[in-house]
mmCIF file of C-alpha atoms in Angstrom:
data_model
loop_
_atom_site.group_PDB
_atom_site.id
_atom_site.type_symbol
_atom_site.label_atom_id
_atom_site.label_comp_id
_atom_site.label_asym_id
_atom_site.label_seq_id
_atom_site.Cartn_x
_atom_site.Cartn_y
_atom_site.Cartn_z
ATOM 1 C CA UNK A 1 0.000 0.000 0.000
ATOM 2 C CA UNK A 2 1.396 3.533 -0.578
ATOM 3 C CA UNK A 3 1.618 5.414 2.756
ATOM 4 C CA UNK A 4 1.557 8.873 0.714
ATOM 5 C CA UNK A 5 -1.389 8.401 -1.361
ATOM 6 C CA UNK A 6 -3.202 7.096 1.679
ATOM 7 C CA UNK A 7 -2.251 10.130 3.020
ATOM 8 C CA UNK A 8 -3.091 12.409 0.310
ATOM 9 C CA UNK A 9 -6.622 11.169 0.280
ATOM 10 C CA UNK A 10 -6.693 11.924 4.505
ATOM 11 C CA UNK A 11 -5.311 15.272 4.019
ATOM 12 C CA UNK A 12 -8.249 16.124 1.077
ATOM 13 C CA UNK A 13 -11.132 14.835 3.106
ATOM 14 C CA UNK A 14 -9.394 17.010 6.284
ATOM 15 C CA UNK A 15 -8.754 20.106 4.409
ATOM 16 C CA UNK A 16 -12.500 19.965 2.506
ATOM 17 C CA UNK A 17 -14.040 19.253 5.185
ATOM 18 C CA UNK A 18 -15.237 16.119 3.273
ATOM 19 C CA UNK A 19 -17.016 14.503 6.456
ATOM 20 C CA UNK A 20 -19.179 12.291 4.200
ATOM 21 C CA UNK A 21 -15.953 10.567 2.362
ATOM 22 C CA UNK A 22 -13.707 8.093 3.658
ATOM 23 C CA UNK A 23 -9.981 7.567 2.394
ATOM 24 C CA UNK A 24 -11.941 4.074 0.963
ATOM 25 C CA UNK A 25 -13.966 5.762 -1.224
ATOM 26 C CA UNK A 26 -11.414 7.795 -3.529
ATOM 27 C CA UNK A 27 -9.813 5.538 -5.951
ATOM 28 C CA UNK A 28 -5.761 6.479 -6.702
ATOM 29 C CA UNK A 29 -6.827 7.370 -10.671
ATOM 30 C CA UNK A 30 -10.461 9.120 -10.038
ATOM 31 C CA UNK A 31 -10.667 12.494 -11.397
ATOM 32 C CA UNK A 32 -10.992 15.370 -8.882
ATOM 33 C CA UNK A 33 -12.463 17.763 -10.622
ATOM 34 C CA UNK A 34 -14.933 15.978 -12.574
ATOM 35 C CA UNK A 35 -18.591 14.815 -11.787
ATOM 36 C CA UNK A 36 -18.103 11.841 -12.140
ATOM 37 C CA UNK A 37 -15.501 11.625 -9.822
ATOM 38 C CA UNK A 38 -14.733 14.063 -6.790
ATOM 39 C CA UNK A 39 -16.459 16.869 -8.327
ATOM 40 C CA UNK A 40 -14.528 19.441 -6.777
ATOM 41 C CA UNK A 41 -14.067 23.226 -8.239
ATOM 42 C CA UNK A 42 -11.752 26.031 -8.303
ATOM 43 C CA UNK A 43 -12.633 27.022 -4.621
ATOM 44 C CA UNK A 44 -11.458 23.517 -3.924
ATOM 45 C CA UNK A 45 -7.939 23.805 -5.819
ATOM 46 C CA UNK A 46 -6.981 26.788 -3.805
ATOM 47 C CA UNK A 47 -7.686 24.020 -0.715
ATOM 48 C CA UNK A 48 -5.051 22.003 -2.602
ATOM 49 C CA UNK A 49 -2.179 24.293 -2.730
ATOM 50 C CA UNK A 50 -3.008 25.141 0.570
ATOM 51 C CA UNK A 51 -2.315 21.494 1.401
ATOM 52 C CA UNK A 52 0.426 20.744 -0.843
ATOM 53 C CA UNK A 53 2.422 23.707 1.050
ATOM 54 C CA UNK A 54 1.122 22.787 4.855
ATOM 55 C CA UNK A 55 1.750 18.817 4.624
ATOM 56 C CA UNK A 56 4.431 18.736 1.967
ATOM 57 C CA UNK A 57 6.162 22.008 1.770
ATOM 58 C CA UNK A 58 5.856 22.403 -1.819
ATOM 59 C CA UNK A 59 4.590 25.807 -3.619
ATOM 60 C CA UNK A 60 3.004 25.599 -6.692
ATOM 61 C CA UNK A 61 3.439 28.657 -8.784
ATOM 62 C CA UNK A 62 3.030 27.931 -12.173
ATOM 63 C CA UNK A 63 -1.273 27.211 -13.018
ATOM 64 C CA UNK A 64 -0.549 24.490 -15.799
ATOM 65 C CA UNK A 65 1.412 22.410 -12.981
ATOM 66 C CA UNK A 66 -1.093 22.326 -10.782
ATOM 67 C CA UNK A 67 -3.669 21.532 -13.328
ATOM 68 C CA UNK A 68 -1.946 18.766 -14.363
ATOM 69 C CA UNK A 69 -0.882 17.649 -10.831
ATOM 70 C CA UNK A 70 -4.229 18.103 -9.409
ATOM 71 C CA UNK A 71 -6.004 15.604 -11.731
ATOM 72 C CA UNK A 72 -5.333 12.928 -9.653
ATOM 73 C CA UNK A 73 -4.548 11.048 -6.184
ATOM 74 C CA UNK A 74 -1.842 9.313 -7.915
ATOM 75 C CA UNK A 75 -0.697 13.032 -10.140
ATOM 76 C CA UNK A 76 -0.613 14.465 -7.003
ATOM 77 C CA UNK A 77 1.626 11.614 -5.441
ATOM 78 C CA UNK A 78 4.184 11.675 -8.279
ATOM 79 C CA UNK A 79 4.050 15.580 -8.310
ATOM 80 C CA UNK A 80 5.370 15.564 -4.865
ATOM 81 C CA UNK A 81 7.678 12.936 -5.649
ATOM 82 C CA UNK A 82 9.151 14.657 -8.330
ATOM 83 C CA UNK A 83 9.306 17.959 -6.328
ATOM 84 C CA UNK A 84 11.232 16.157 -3.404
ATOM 85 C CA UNK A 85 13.584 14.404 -5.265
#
C-alpha cells in the first residue's frame, strides 16, 4: 500500500471538510475535478495548494502544474515525488 497516497486522500477529506468521504472511497486514478468523480471546483484547488504547502512544503506557482498535478490522487503523489527528489 502507498503510505503517501493514503495520506493524500486523509489530508483532502481534512482540508475539505469532506465529512461524508472516507480515504476508501477515492480511488488512486479518479478524477478530482470531474462529476463523475470528486467533483470538486476552483474554490477547492486553492484548498489544494493550501495542502500541498502545509503537509508537503511544496509551492506551486506555475497554473498548468497544478492543473496537471491536481487531476489525480496518484498526479498528485508523483508531483510531490518529483518535487522532493
Amino acid at each position: 500500500m502507498d503510505t503517501l497516497k493514503e495520506d493524500l486522500k486523509k489530508q483532502i477529506i481534512e482540508q475539505l471538510n469532506l465529512e461524508e468521504i472516507t480515504p476508501a472511497d477515492i480511488a488512486d486514478d479518479v478524477l478530482l475535478f470531474n462529476d463523475s468523480g470528486l467533483g470538486l471546483d476552483s474554490i477547492d484547488a486553492l484548498e489544494l495548494i493550501v495542502l500541498l504547502e502545509k503537509y508537503h512544503g511544496i509551492q506551486v506557482t506555475n497554473p498548468d502544474e497544478g492543473k496537471e498535478a491536481f487531476k489525480s490522487i496518484d498526479t498528485m503523489a508523483e508531483y510531490i515525488r518529483k518535487r522532493k527528489s
